[in-house]
mmCIF file of C-alpha atoms in Angstrom:
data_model
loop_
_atom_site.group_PDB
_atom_site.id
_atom_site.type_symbol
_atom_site.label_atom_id
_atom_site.label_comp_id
_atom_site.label_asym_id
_atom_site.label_seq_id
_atom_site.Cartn_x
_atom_site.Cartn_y
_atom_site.Cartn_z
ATOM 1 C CA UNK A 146 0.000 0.000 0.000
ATOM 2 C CA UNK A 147 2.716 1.562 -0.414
ATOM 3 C CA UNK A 148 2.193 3.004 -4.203
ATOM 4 C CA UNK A 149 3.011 7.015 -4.969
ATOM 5 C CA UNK A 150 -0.176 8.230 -6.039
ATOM 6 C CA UNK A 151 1.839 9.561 -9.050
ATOM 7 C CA UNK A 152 1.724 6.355 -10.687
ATOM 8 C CA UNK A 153 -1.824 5.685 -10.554
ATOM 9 C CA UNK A 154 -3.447 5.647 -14.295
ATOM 10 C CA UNK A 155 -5.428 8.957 -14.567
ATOM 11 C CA UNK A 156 -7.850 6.638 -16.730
ATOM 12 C CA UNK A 157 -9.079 5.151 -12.896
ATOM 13 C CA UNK A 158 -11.077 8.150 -12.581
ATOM 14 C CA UNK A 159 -9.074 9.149 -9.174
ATOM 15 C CA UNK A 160 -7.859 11.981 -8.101
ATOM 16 C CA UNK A 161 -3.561 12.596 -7.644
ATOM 17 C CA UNK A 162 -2.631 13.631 -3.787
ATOM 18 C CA UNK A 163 0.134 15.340 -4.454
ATOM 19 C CA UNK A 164 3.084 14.602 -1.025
ATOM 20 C CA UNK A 165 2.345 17.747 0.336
ATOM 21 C CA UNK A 166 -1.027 17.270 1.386
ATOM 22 C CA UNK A 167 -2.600 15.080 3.798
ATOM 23 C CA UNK A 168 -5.691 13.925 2.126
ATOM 24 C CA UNK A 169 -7.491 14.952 -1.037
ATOM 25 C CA UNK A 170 -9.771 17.243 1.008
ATOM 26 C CA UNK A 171 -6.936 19.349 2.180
ATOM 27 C CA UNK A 172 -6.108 19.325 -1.746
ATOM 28 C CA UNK A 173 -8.943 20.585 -2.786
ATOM 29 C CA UNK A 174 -9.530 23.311 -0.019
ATOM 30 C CA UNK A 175 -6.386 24.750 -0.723
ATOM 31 C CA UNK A 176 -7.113 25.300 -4.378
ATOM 32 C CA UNK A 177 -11.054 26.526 -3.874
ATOM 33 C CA UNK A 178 -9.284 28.792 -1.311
ATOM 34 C CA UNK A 179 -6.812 30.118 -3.712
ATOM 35 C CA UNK A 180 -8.862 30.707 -6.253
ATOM 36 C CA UNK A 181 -11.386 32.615 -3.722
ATOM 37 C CA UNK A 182 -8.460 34.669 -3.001
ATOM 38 C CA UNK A 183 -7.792 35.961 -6.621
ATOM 39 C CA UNK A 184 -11.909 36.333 -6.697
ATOM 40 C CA UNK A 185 -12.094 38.770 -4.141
ATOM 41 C CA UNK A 186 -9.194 40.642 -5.644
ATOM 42 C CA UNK A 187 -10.905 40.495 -8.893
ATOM 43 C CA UNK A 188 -14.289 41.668 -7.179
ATOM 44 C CA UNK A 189 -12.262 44.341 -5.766
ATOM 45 C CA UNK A 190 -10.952 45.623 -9.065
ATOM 46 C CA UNK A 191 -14.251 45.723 -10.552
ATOM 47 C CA UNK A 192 -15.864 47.967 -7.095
ATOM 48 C CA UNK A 193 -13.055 50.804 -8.167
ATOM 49 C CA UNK A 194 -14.850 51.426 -11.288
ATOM 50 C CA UNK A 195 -17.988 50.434 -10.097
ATOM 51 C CA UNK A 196 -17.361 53.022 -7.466
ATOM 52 C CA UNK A 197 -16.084 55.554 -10.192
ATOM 53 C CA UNK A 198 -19.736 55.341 -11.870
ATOM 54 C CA UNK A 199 -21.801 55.583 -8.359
ATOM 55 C CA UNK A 200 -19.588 58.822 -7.870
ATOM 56 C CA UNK A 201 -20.626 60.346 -11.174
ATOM 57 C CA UNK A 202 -24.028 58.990 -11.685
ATOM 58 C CA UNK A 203 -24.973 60.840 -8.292
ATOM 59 C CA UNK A 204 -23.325 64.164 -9.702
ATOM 60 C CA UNK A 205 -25.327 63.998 -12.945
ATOM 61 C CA UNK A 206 -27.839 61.619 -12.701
ATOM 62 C CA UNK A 207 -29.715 63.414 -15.585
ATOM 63 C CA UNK A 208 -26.737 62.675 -17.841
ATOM 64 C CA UNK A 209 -26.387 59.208 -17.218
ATOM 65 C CA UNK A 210 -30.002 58.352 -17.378
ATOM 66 C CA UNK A 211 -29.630 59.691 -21.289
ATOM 67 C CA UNK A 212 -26.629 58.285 -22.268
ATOM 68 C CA UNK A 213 -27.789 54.779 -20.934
ATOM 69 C CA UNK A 214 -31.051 55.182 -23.418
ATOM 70 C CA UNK A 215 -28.714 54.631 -25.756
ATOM 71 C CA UNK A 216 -27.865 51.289 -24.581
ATOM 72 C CA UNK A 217 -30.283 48.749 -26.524
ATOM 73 C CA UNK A 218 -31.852 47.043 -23.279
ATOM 74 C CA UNK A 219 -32.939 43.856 -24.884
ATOM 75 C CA UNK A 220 -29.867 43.508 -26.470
ATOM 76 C CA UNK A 221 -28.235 43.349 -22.720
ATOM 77 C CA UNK A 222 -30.882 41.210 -21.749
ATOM 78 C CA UNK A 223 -30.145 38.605 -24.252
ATOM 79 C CA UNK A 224 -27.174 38.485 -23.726
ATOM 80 C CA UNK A 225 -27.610 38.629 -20.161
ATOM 81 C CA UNK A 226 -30.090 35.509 -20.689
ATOM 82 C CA UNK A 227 -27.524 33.551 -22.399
ATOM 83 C CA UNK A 228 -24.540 34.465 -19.659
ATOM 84 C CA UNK A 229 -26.831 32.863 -17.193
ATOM 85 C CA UNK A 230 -27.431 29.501 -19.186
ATOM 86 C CA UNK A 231 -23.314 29.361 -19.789
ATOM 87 C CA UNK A 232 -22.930 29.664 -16.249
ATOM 88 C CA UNK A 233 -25.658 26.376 -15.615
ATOM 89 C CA UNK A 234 -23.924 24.189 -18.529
ATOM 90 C CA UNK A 235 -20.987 25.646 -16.358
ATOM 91 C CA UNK A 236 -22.307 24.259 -13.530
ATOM 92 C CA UNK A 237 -23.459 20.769 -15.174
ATOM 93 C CA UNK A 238 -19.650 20.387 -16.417
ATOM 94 C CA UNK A 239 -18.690 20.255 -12.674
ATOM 95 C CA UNK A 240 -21.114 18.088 -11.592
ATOM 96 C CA UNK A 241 -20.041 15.279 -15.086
ATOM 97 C CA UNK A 242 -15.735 15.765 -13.135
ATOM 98 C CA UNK A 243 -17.807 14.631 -10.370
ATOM 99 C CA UNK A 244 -19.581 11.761 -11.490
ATOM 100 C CA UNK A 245 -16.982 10.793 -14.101
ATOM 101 C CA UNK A 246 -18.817 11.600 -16.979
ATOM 102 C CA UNK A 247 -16.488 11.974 -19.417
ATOM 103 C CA UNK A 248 -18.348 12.855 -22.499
ATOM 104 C CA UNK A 249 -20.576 14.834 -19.737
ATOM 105 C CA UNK A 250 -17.552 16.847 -19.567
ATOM 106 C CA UNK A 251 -16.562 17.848 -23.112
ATOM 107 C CA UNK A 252 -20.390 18.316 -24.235
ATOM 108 C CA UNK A 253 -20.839 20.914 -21.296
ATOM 109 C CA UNK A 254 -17.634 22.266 -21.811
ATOM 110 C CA UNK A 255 -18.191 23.171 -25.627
ATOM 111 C CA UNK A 256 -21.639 24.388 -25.036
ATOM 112 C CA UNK A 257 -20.271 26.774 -21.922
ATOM 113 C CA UNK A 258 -17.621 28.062 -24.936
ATOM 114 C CA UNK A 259 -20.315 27.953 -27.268
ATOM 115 C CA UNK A 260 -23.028 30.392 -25.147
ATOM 116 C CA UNK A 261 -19.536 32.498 -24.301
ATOM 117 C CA UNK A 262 -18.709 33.135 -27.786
ATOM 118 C CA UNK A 263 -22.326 34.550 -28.804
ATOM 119 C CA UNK A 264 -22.322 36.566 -25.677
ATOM 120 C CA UNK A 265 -19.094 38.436 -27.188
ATOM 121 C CA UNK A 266 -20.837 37.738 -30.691
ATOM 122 C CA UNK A 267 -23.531 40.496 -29.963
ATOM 123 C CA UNK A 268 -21.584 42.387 -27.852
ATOM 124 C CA UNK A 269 -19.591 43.225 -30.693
ATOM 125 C CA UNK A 270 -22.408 44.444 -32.757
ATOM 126 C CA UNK A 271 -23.529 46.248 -29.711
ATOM 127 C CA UNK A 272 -20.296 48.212 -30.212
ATOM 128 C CA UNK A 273 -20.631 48.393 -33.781
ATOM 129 C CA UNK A 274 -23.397 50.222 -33.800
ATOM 130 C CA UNK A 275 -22.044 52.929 -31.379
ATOM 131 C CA UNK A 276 -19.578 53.451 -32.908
ATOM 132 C CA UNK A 277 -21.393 54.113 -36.096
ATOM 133 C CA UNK A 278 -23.645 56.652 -34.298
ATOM 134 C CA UNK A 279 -20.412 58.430 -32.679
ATOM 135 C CA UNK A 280 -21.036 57.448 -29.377
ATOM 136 C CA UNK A 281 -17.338 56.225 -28.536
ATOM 137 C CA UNK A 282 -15.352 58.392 -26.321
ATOM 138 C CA UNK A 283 -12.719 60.493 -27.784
ATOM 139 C CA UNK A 284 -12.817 63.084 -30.441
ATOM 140 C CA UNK A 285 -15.127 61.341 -32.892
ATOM 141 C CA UNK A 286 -17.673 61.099 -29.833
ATOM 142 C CA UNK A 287 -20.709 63.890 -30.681
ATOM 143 C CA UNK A 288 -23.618 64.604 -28.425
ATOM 144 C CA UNK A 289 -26.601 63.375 -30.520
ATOM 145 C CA UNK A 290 -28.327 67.139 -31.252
ATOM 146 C CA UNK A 291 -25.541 69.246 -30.184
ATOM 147 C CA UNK A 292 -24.399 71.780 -33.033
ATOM 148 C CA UNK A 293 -21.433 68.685 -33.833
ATOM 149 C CA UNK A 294 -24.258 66.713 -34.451
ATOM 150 C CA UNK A 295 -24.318 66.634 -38.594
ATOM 151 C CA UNK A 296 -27.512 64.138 -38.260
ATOM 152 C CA UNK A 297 -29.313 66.574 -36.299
ATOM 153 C CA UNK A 298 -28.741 69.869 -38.732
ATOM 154 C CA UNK A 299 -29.073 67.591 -42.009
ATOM 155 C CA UNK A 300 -32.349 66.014 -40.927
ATOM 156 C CA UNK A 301 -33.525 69.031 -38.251
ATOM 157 C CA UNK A 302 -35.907 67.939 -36.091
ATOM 158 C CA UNK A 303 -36.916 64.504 -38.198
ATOM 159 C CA UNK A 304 -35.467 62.279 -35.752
ATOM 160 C CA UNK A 305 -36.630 63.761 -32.614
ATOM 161 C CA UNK A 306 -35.188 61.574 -29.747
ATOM 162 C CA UNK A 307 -31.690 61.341 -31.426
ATOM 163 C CA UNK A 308 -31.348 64.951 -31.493
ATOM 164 C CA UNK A 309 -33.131 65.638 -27.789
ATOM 165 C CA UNK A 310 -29.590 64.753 -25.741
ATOM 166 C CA UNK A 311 -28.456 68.103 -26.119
ATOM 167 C CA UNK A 312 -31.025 70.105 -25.740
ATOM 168 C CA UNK A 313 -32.477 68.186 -22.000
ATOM 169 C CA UNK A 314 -28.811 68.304 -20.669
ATOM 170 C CA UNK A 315 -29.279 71.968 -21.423
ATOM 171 C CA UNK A 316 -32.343 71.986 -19.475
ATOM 172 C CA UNK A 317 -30.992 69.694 -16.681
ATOM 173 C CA UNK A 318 -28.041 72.701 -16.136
ATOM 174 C CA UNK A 319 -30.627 75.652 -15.572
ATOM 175 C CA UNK A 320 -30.707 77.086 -12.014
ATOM 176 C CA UNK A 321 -33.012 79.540 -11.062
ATOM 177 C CA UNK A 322 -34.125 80.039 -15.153
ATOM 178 C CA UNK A 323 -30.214 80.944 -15.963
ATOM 179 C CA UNK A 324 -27.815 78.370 -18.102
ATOM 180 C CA UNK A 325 -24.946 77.626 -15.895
ATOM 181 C CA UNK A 326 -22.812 76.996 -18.082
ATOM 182 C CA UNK A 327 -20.178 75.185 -15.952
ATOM 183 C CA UNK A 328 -23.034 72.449 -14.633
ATOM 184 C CA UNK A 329 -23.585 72.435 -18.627
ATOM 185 C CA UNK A 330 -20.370 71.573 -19.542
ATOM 186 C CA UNK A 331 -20.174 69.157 -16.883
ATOM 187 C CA UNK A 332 -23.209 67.288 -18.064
ATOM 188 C CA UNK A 333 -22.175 66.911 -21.257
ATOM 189 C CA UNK A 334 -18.699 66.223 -19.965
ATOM 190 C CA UNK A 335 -20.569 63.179 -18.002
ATOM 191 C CA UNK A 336 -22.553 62.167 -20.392
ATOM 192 C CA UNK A 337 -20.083 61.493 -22.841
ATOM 193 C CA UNK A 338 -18.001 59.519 -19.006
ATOM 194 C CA UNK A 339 -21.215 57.407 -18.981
ATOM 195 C CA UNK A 340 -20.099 55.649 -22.164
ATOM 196 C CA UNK A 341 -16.180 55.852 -21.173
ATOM 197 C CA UNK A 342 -17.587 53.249 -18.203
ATOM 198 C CA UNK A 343 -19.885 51.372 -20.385
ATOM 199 C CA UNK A 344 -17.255 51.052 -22.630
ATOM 200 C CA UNK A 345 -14.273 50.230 -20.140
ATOM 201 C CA UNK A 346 -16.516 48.294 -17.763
ATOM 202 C CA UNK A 347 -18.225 46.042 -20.664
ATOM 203 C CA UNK A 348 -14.704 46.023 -22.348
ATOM 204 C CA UNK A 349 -12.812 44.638 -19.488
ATOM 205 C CA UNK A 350 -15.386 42.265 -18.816
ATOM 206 C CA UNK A 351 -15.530 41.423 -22.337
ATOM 207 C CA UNK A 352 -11.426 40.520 -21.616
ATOM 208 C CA UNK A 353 -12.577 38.065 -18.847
ATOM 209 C CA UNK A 354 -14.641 36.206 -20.774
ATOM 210 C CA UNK A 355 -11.916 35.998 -24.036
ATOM 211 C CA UNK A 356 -9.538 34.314 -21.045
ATOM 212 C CA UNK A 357 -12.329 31.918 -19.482
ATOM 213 C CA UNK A 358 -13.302 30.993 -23.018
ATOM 214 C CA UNK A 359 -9.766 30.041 -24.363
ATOM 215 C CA UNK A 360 -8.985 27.979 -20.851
ATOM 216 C CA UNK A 361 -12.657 26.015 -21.029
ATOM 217 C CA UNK A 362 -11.520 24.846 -24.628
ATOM 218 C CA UNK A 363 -8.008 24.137 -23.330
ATOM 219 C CA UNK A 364 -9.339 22.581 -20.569
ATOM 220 C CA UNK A 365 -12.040 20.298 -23.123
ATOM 221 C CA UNK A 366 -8.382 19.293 -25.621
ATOM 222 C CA UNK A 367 -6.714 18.671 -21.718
ATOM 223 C CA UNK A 368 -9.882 16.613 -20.592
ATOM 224 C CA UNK A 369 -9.950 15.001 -24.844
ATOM 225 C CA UNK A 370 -6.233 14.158 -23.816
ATOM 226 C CA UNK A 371 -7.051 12.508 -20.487
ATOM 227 C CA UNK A 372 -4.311 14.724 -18.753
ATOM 228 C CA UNK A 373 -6.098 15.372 -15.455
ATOM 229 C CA UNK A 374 -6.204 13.148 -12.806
ATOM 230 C CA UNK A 375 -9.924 12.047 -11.682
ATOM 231 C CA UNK A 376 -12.100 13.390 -14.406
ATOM 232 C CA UNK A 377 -10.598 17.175 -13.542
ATOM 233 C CA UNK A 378 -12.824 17.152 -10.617
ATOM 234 C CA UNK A 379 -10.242 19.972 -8.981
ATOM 235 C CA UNK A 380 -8.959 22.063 -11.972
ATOM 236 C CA UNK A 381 -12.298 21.733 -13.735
ATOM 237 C CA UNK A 382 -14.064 23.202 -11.107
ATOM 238 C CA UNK A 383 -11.567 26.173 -10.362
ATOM 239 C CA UNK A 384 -12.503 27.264 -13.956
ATOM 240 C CA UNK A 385 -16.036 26.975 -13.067
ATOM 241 C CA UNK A 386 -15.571 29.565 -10.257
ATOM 242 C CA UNK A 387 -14.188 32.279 -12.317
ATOM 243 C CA UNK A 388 -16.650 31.411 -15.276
ATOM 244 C CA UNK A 389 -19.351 31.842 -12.617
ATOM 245 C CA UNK A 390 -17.246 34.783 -11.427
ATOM 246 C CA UNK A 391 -17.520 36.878 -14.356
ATOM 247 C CA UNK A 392 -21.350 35.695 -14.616
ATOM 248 C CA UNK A 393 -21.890 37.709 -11.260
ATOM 249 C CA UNK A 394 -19.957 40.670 -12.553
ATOM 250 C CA UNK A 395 -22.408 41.242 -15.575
ATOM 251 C CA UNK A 396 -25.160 40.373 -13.412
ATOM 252 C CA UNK A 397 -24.219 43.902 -11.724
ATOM 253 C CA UNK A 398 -23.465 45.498 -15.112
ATOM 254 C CA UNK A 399 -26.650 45.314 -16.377
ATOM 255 C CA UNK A 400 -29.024 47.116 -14.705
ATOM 256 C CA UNK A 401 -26.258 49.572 -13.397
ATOM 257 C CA UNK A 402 -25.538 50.361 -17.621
ATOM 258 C CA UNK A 403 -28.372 49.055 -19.717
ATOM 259 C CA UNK A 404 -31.418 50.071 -16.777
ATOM 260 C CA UNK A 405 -31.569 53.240 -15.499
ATOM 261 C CA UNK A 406 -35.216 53.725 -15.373
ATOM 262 C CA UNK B 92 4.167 6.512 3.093
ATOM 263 C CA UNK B 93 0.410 7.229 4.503
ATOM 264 C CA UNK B 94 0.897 10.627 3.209
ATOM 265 C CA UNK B 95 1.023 9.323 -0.734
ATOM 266 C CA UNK B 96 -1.260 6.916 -0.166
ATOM 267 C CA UNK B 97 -4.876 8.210 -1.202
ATOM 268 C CA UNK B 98 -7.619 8.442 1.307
ATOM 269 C CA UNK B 99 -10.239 6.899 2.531
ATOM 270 C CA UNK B 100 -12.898 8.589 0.602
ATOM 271 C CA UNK B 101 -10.660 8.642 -2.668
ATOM 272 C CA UNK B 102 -13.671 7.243 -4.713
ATOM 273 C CA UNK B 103 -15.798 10.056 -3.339
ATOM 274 C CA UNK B 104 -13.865 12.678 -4.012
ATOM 275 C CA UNK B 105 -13.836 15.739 -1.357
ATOM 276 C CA UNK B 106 -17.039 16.815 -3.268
ATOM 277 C CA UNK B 107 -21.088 16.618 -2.807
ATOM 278 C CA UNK B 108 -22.929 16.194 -5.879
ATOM 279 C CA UNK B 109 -25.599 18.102 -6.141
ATOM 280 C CA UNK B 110 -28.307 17.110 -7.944
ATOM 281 C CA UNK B 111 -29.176 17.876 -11.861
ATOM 282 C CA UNK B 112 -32.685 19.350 -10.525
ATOM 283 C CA UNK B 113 -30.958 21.812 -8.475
ATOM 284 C CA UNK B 114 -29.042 22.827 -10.814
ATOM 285 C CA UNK B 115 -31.988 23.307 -13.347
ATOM 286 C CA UNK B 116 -34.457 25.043 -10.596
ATOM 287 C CA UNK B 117 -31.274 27.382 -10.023
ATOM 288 C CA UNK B 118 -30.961 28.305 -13.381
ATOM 289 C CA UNK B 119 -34.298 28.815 -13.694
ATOM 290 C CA UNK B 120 -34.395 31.398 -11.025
ATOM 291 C CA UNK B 121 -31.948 33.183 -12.651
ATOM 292 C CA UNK B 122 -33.928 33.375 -15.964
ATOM 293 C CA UNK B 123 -37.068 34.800 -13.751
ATOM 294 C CA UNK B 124 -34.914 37.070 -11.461
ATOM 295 C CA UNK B 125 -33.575 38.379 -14.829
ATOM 296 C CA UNK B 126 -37.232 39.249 -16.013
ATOM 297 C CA UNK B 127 -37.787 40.442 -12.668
ATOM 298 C CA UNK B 128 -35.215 43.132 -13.203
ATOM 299 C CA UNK B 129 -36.417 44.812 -16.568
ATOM 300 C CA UNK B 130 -39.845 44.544 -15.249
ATOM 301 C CA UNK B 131 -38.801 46.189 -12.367
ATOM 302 C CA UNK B 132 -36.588 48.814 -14.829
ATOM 303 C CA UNK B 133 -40.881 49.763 -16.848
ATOM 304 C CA UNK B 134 -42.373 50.105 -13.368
ATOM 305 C CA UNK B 135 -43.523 53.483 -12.177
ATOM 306 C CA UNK B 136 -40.520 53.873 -9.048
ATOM 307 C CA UNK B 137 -38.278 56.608 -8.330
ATOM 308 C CA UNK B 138 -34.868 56.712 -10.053
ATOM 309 C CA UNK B 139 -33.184 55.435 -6.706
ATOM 310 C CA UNK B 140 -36.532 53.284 -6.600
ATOM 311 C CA UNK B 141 -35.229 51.682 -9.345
ATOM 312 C CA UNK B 142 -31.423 51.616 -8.402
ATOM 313 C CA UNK B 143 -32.099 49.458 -4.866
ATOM 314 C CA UNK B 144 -34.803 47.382 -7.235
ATOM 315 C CA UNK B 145 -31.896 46.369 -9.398
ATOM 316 C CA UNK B 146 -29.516 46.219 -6.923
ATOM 317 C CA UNK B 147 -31.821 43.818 -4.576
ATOM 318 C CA UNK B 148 -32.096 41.584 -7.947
ATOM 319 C CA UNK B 149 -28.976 41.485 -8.503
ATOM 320 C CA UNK B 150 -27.103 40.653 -4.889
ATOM 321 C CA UNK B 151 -30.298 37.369 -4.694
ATOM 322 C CA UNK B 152 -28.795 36.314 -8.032
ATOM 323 C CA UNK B 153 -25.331 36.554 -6.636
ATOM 324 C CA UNK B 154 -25.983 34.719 -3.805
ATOM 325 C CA UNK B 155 -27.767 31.452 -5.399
ATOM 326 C CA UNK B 156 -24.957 31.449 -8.047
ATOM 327 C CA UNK B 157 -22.604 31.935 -4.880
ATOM 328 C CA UNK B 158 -24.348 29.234 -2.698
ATOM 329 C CA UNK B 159 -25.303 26.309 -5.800
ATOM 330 C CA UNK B 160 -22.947 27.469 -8.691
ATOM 331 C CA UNK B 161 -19.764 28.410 -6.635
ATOM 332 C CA UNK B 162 -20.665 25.465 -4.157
ATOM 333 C CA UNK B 163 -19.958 27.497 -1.287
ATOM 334 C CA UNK B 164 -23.141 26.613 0.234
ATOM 335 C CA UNK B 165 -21.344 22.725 0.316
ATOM 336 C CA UNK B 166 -17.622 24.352 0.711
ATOM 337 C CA UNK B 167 -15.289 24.304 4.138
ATOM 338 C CA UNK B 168 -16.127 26.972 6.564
ATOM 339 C CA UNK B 169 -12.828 28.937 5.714
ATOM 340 C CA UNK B 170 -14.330 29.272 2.051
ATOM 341 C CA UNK B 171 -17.039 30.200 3.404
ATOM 342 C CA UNK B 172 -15.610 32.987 5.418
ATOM 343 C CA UNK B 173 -13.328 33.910 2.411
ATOM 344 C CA UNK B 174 -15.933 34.402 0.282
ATOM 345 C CA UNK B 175 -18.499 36.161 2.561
ATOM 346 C CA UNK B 176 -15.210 38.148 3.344
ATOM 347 C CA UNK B 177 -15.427 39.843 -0.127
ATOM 348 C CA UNK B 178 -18.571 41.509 0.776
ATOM 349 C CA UNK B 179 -16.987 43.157 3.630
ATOM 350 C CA UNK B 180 -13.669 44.669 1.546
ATOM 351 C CA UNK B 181 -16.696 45.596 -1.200
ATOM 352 C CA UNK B 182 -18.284 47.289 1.628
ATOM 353 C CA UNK B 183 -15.230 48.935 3.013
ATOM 354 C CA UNK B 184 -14.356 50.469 -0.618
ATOM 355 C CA UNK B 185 -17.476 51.297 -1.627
ATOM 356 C CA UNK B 186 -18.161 53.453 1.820
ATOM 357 C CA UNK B 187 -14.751 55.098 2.266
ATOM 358 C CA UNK B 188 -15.710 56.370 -1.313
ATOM 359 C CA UNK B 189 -19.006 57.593 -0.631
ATOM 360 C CA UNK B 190 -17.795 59.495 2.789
ATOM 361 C CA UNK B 191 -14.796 61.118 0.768
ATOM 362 C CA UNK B 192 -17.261 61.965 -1.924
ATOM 363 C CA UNK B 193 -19.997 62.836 0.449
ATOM 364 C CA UNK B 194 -17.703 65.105 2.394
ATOM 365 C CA UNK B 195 -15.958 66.781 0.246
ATOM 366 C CA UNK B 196 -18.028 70.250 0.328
ATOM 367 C CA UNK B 197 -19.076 70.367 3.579
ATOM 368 C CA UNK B 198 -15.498 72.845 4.283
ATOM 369 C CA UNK B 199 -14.225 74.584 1.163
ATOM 370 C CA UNK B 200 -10.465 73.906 0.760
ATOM 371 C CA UNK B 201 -8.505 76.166 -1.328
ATOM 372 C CA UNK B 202 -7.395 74.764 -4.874
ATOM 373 C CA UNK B 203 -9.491 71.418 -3.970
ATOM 374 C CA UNK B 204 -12.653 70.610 -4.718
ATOM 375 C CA UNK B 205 -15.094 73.570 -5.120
ATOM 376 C CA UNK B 206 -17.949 74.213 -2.628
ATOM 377 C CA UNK B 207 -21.278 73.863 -4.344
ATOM 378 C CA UNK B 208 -19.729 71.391 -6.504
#
């Protein structure tokens, strides 16, 4: 009884101790723990901008409710829909390490990879299309109905809502029946920061999902390949963490970007 | 050699296995809570109405995908602690932010942040 664990066939369906733990337990607590640990950082990274956009938001609230009008709603719900379902086949890939389902495994896998990719799918066209209507930061971004806005003087008044943005920040910035124009500036200043965070936030999110994407088809080739020890059970549900991880962080994203009022 | 040798409940695994209708009464949860929140977005609140709506959504989805996905409902106490622990450094950020924020007119220091702004 005397066998390393390191030469036990992976194909046995049980898990490696590696000599410096005690029992598999220990193992596995040690990596959930870990990988809990880079989570919270993670969480924490996401708060400071989170925090950057409760700061603003509360100085122009008017601004950011406009800008996020712009932000197709059903669009984010899709997509939020189909984050959600990722993070179940997620979810069911775990449980197939546990129960030594093999082809459990790789099916879920794909599928998680599958729902991941046609999150980013629309989320590019989501981008796409601001872009196209000048809406991304920098010096090609234009206030829809602000003199910059070539739509609005081409077509005048035709398309009413598109060229409204300017005109109600102006009203948000009157005090006492006088244009200040400093709280003017600043709302359209803010209004144009609402889509620096929707872009940066979405953006860097988008980025998480590119890495948890490439590692759950690594990990299906690595699982194809029989290379882990007991179905995965350990490694296989580490990546399920952060995939779930990243679920939770859109989960916050979209009613604080897509759903004001 | 004990300390190679693989334990008792080796077969097991360190894990519970929670069951596929869990999983799939989660999940749907989600998909309602999700509804929940853009019908909540069309109703008739306030604008910070809406905002703790959302926000109330959003922390029950985190915590079944926490608790069922994340299997810290099944997990060690320590994992436990860790993650619950996250809540507490969100919590510290979040209000040293708003009290620096918050307090930043109440005296008017020169060259920093304008009072009335």
């Amino acid at each position: 009884m005397s066998t390393p664990s390191t030469t036990l066939s992976p194909e046995t369906g049980e898990q490696l101790l590696l000599h410096h733990f005690g029992d598999l337990e220990q193992q596995h607590l040690s990596s959930s723990l870990g990988m809990w640990f880079f989570l919270a950082s993670e969480v924490m990274f996401f708060t400071g901008m989170i925090a950057a956009y409760a700061v603003y938001r509360a100085l122009s609230p008017e601004a950011f409710h406009l800008a996020s009008l712009h932000i197709d709603k059903w669009l984010g719900f899709f997509n939020t829909w189909v984050l959600l379902t990722s993070s179940w086949t997620m979810a069911l890939a775990v449980r197939c390490t546990q129960v030594g389902d093999r082809r459990g495994i790789l099916r879920y896998l794909l599928l998680t990879a599958v729902f991941g990719t046609a999150f980013l799918g629309v989320k590019a066209y989501e981008y796409g299309t601001k872009i196209e209507h000048h809406l991304f930061p920098g010096p090609h971004f234009v206030v829809p109905g602000s003199p910059r806005d070539v739509h609005a003087t081409e077509e005048g008044a035709g398309d009413a809502a598109h060229a409204s943005d300017y005109q109600k920040l102006r009203d948000a910035s009157m005090v006492d029946g006088q244009l200040d124009v400093k709280e003017f500036a600043n709302n359209l200043g803010r209004f144009q920061l609402m889509f620096v965070l929707y872009f940066f936030m979405t953006g860097i999110h988008a980025f998480h999902m590119i890495i948890g994407i490439v590692l759950i088809l690594l990990f299906a080739v690595l699982t194809k390949l029989h290379w882990f020890s007991g179905y995965g059970q350990t490694q296989i549900e580490m990546l399920g963490l952060y995939w779930h991880f990243v679920d939770v962080v859109w989960v916050f994203l979209y009613p604080l970007l897509y759903l004001i009022e | 050699m004990t300390e190679l040798s693989r334990s008792s409940d080796a077969r097991e695994g360190p894990h519970h296995v929670v069951s596929l209708q869990t999983y799939f009464l989660v999940y749907v949860a989600l998909v309602v809570l999700l509804a929940a929140t853009v019908l909540a977005s069309e109703m008739p609140f306030s604008r910070s109405g809406h905002l703790y709506a959302a926000m109330a959504i959003s922390a029950v989805k985190t915590i079944l995908i926490a608790l069922i996905f994340m299997h810290v409902y099944y997990s060690a106490p320590l994992t436990w602690i860790t993650a619950a622990g996250t809540l507490m450094w969100v919590a510290l950020m979040i209000g040293f932010f708003l009290i620096d924020y918050g307090s930043r007119t109440w005296i008017d220091i020169l060259g920093k942040w304008p009072a009335g702004q």
